[in-house]
mmCIF file of C-alpha atoms in Angstrom:
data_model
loop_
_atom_site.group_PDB
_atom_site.id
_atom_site.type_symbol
_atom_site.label_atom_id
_atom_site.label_comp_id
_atom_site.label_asym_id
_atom_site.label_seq_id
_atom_site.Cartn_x
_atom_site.Cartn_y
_atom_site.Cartn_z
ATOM 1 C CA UNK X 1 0.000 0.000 0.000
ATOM 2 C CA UNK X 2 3.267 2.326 0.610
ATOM 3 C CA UNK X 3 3.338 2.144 -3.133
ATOM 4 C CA UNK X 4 0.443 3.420 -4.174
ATOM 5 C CA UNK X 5 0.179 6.176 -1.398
ATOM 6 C CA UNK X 6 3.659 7.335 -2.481
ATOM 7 C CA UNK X 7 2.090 7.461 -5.987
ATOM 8 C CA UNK X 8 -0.683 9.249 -5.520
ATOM 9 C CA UNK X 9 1.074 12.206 -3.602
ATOM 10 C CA UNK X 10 3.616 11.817 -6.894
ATOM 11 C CA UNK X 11 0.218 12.690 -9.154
ATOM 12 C CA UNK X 12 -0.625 15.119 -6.753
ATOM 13 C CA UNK X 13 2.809 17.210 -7.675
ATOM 14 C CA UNK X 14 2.365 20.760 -8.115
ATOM 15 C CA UNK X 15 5.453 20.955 -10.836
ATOM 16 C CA UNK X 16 3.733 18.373 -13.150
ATOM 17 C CA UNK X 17 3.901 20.618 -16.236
ATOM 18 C CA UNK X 18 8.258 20.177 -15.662
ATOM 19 C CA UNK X 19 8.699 17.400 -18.524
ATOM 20 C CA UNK X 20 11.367 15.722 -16.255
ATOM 21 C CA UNK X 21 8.569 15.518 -13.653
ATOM 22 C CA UNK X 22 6.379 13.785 -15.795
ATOM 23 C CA UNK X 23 9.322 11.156 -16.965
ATOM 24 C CA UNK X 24 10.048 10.240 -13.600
ATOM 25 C CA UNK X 25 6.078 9.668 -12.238
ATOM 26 C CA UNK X 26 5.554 7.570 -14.966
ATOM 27 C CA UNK X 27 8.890 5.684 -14.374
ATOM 28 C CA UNK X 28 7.606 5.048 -10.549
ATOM 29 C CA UNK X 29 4.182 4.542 -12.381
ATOM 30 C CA UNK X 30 5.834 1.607 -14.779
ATOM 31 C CA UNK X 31 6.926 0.113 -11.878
ATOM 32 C CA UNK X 32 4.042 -0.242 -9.403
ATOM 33 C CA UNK X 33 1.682 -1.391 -12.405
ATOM 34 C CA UNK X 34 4.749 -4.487 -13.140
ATOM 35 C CA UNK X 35 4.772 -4.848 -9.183
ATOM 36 C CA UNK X 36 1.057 -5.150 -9.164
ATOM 37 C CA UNK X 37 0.819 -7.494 -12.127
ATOM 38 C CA UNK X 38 2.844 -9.691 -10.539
ATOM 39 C CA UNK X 39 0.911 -10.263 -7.588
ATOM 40 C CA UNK X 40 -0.202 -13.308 -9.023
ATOM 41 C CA UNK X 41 2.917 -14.868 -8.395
ATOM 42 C CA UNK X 42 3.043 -14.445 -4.932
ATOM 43 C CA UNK X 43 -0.351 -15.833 -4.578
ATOM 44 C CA UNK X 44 0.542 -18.943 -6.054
ATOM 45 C CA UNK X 45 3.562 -19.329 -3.803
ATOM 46 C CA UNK X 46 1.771 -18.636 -0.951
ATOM 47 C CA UNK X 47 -1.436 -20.891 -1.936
ATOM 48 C CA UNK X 48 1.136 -24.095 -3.387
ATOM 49 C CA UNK X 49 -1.590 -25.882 -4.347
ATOM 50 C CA UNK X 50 -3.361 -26.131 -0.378
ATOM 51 C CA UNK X 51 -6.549 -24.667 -2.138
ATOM 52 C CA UNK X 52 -6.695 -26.879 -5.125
ATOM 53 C CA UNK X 53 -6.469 -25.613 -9.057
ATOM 54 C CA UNK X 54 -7.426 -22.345 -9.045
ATOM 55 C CA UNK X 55 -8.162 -21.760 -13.200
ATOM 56 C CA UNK X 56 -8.051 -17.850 -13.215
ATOM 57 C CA UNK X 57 -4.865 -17.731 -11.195
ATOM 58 C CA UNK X 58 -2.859 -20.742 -12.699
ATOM 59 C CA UNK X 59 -3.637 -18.266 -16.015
ATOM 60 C CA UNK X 60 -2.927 -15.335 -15.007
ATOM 61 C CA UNK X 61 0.284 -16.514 -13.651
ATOM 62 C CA UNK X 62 1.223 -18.299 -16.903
ATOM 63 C CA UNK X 63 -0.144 -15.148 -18.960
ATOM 64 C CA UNK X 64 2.335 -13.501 -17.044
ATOM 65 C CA UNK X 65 5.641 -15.177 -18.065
ATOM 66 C CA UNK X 66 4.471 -15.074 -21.351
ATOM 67 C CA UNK X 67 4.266 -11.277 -21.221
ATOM 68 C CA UNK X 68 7.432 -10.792 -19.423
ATOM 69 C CA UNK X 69 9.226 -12.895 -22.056
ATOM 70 C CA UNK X 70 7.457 -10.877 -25.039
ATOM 71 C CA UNK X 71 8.868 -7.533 -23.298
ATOM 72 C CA UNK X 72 12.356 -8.412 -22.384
ATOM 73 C CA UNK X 73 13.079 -9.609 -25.126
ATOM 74 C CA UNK X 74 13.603 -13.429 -23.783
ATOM 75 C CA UNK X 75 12.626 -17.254 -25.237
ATOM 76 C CA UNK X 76 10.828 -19.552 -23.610
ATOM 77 C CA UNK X 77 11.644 -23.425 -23.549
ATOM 78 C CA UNK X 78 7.964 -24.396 -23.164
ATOM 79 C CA UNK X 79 4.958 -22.685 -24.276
ATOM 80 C CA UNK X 80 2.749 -22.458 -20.773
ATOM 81 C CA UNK X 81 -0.116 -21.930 -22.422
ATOM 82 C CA UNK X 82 -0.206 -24.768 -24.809
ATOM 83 C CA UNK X 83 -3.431 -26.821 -24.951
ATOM 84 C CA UNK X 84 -4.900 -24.935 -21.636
ATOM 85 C CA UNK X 85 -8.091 -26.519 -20.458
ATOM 86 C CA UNK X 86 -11.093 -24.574 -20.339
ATOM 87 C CA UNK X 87 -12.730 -24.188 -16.881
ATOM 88 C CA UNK X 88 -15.918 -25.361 -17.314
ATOM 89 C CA UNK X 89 -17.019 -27.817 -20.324
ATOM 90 C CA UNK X 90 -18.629 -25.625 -22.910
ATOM 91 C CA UNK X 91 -22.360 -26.225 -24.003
ATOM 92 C CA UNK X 92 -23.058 -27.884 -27.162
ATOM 93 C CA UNK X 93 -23.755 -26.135 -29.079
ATOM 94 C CA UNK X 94 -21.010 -23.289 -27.385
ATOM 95 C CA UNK X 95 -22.502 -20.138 -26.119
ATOM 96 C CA UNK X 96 -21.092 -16.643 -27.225
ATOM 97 C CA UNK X 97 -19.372 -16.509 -23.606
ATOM 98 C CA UNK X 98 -17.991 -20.206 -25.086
ATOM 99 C CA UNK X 99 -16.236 -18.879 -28.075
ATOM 100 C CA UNK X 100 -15.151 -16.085 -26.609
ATOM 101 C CA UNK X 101 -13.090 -18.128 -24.464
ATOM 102 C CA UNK X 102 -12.121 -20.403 -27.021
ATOM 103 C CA UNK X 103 -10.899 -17.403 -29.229
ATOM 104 C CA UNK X 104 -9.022 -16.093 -26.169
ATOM 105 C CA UNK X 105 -7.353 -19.268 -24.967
ATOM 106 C CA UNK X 106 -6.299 -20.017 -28.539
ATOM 107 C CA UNK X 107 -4.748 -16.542 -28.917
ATOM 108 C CA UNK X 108 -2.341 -16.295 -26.007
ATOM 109 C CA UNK X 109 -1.484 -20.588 -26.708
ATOM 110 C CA UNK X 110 -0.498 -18.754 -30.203
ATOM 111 C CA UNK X 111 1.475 -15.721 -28.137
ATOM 112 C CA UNK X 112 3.339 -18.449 -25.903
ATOM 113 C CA UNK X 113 4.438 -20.686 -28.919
ATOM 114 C CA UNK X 114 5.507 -17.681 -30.579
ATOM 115 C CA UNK X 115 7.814 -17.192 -28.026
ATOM 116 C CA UNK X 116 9.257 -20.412 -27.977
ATOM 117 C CA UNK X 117 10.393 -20.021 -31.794
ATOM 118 C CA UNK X 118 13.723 -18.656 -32.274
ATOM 119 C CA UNK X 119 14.144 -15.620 -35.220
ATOM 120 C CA UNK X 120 17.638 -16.479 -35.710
ATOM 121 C CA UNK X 121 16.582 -20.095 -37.028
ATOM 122 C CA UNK X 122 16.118 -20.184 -40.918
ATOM 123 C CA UNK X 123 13.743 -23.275 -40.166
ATOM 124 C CA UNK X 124 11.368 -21.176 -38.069
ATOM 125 C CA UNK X 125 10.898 -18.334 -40.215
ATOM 126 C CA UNK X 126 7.461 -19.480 -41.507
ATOM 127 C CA UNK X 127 5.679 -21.061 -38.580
ATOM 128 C CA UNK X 128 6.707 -17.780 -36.756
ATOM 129 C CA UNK X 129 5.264 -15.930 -39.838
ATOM 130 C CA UNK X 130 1.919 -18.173 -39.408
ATOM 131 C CA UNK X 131 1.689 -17.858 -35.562
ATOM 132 C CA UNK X 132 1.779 -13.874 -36.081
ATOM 133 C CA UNK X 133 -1.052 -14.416 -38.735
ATOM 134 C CA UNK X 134 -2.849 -16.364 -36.510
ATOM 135 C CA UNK X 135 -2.491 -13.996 -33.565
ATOM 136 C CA UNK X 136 -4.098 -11.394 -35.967
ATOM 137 C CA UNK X 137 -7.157 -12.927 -36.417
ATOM 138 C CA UNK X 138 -7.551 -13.332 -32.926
ATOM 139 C CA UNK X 139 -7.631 -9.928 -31.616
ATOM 140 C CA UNK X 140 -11.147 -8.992 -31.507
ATOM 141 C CA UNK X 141 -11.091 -5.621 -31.031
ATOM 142 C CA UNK X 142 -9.632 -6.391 -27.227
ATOM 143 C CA UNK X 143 -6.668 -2.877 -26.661
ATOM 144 C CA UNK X 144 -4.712 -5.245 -24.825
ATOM 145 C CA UNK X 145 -4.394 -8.024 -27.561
ATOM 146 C CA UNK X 146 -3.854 -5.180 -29.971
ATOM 147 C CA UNK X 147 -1.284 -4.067 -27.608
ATOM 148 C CA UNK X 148 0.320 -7.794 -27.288
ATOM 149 C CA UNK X 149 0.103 -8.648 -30.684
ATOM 150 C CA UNK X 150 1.670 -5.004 -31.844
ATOM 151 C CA UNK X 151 4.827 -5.807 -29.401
ATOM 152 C CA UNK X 152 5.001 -9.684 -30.981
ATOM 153 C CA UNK X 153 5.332 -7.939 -34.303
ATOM 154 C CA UNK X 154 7.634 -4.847 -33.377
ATOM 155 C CA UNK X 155 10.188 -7.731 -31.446
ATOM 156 C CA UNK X 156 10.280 -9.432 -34.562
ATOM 157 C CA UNK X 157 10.467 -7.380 -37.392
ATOM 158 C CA UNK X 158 12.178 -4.291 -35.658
ATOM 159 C CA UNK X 159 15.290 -6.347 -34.680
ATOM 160 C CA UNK X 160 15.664 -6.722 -38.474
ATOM 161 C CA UNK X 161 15.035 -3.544 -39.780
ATOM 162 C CA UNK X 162 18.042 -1.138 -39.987
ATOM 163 C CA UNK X 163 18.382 1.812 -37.466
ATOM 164 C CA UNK X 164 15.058 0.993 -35.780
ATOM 165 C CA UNK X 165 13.013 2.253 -33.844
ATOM 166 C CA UNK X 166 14.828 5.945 -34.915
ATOM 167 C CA UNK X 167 14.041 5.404 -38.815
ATOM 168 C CA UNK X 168 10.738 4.321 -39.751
ATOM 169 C CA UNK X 169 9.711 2.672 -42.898
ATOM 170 C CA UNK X 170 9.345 4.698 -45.398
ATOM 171 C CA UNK X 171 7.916 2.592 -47.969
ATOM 172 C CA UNK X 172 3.995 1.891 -46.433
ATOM 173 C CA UNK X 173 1.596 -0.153 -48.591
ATOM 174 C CA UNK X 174 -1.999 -1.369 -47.918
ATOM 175 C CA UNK X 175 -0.241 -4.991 -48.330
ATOM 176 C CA UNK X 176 -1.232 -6.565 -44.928
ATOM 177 C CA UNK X 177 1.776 -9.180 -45.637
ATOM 178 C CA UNK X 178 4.440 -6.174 -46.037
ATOM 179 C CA UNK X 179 6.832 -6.375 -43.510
ATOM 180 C CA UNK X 180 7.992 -2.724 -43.236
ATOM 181 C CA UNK X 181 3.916 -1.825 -43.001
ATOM 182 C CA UNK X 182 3.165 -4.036 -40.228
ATOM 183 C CA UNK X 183 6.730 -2.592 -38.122
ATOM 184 C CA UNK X 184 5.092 0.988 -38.744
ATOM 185 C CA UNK X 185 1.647 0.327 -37.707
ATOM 186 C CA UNK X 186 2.456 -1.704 -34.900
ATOM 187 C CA UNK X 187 5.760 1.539 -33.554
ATOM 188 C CA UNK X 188 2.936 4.296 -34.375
ATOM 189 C CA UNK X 189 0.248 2.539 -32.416
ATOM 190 C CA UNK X 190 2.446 1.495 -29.487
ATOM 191 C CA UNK X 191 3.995 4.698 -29.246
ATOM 192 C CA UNK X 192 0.642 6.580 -29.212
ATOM 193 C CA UNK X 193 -0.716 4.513 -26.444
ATOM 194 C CA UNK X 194 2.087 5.144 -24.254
ATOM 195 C CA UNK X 195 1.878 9.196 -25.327
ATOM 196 C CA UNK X 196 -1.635 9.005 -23.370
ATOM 197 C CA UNK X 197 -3.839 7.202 -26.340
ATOM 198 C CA UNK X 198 -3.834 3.939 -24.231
ATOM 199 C CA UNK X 199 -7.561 3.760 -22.292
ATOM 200 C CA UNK X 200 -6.286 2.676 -18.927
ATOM 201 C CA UNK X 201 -2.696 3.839 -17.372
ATOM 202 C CA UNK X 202 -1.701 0.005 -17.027
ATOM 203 C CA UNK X 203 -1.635 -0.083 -21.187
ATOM 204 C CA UNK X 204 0.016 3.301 -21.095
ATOM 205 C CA UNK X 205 2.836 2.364 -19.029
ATOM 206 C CA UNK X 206 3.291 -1.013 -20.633
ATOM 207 C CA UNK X 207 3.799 0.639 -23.501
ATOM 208 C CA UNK X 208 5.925 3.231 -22.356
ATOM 209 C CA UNK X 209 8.008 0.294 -20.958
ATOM 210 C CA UNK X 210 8.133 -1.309 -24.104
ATOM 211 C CA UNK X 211 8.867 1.506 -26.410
ATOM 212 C CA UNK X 212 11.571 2.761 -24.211
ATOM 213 C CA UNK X 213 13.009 -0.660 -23.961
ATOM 214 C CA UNK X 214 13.524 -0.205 -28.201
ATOM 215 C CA UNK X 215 15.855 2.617 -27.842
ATOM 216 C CA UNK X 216 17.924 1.755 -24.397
ATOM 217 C CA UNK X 217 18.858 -1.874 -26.211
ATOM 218 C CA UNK X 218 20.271 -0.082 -29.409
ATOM 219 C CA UNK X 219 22.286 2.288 -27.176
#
């Protein structure tokens, strides 16, 4: 609770018009939103399994890795997502709440494998090319899978595209399967979300985190 008391008083700043003010409450902000996101994990320590399978946790928790490995940049050995059981049986024929779930179990099982395939392998080039795709038509208008999907696609294509994030491609086409298109829809929209775009300040900061993470690895 310190945290968020100390944060408050920090929005509460009478010099928040000083830019430098600004960078450095939303640097404290960054890191109470990652603190608070990964509550999760300390709730599963604490629980280890005395309370039985809790669905919503055990996901959120795994949800969590994968996002941490999509931001910093990492590889994960095991997708922790893979084939992830629904929590209740769905109805036959499935309901719209059934779907739903479907469509948003099978889209972060696509994020996790994603992040198991390696860019520097010649051999995974088009499965990672397909599990993008497939990502894509998963999104369903959700911000945050927009968000997720837009960081998946700036990881890979930015770390092959010269000088980025400080050039942008010049060359934009309406070709959804144009490399340098996707890179500058996905900078443009992550970098107006973290500007103040984003609807809630958790996407904001993530965001920030993310697009600031672009420039301090090329330095």
């Amino acid at each position: 609770m310190a945290e968020y008391s100390a944060l408050i008083d920090a929005f509460n700043d009478r010099n928040l018009n000083d830019p430098n003010v600004v960078a450095q409450l939303e640097s404290f902000e960054a890191s109470v939103v990652w603190s608070t996101m990964t509550l999760c994990r300390h709730v599963m320590n604490v629980s280890n399994g005395n309370h039985g399978k809790d669905f919503e946790l055990l996901a959120t928790s795994s949800r969590l890795d994968v996002i941490e490995a999509l931001i910093t940049g990492e590889h994960l050995e095991r997708n922790p997502l893979a084939q992830w059981p629904v929590p209740e049986p769905a109805a036959d024929p499935p309901t719209l709440p059934d779907q739903l779930m479907r469509r948003a179990l099978d889209f972060w099982s696509s994020l996790g494998h994603f992040l198991t395939l390696h860019d520097n392998e010649a051999s995974s080039a088009k499965e990672i090319d397909d599990t993008l795709a497939r990502c894509r038509t998963l999104l369903d208008t959700y911000e945050n899978r927009d968000v997720i999907y837009s960081i998946a696609i700036a990881r890979h294509i930015g770390q092959r595209w010269a000088d980025f994030p400080h050039s942008i491609p010049q060359h934009i086409t309406t070709n959804e399967k144009d490399a340098g298109a996707k890179l500058y829809v996905a900078q443009k929209f992550l970098e107006q979300e973290a500007s103040g775009k984003g609807t809630t300040q958790v996407v904001k900061r993530i965001c920030g985190m993310v697009v600031r993470s672009w420039y301090v690895s090329r330095e």
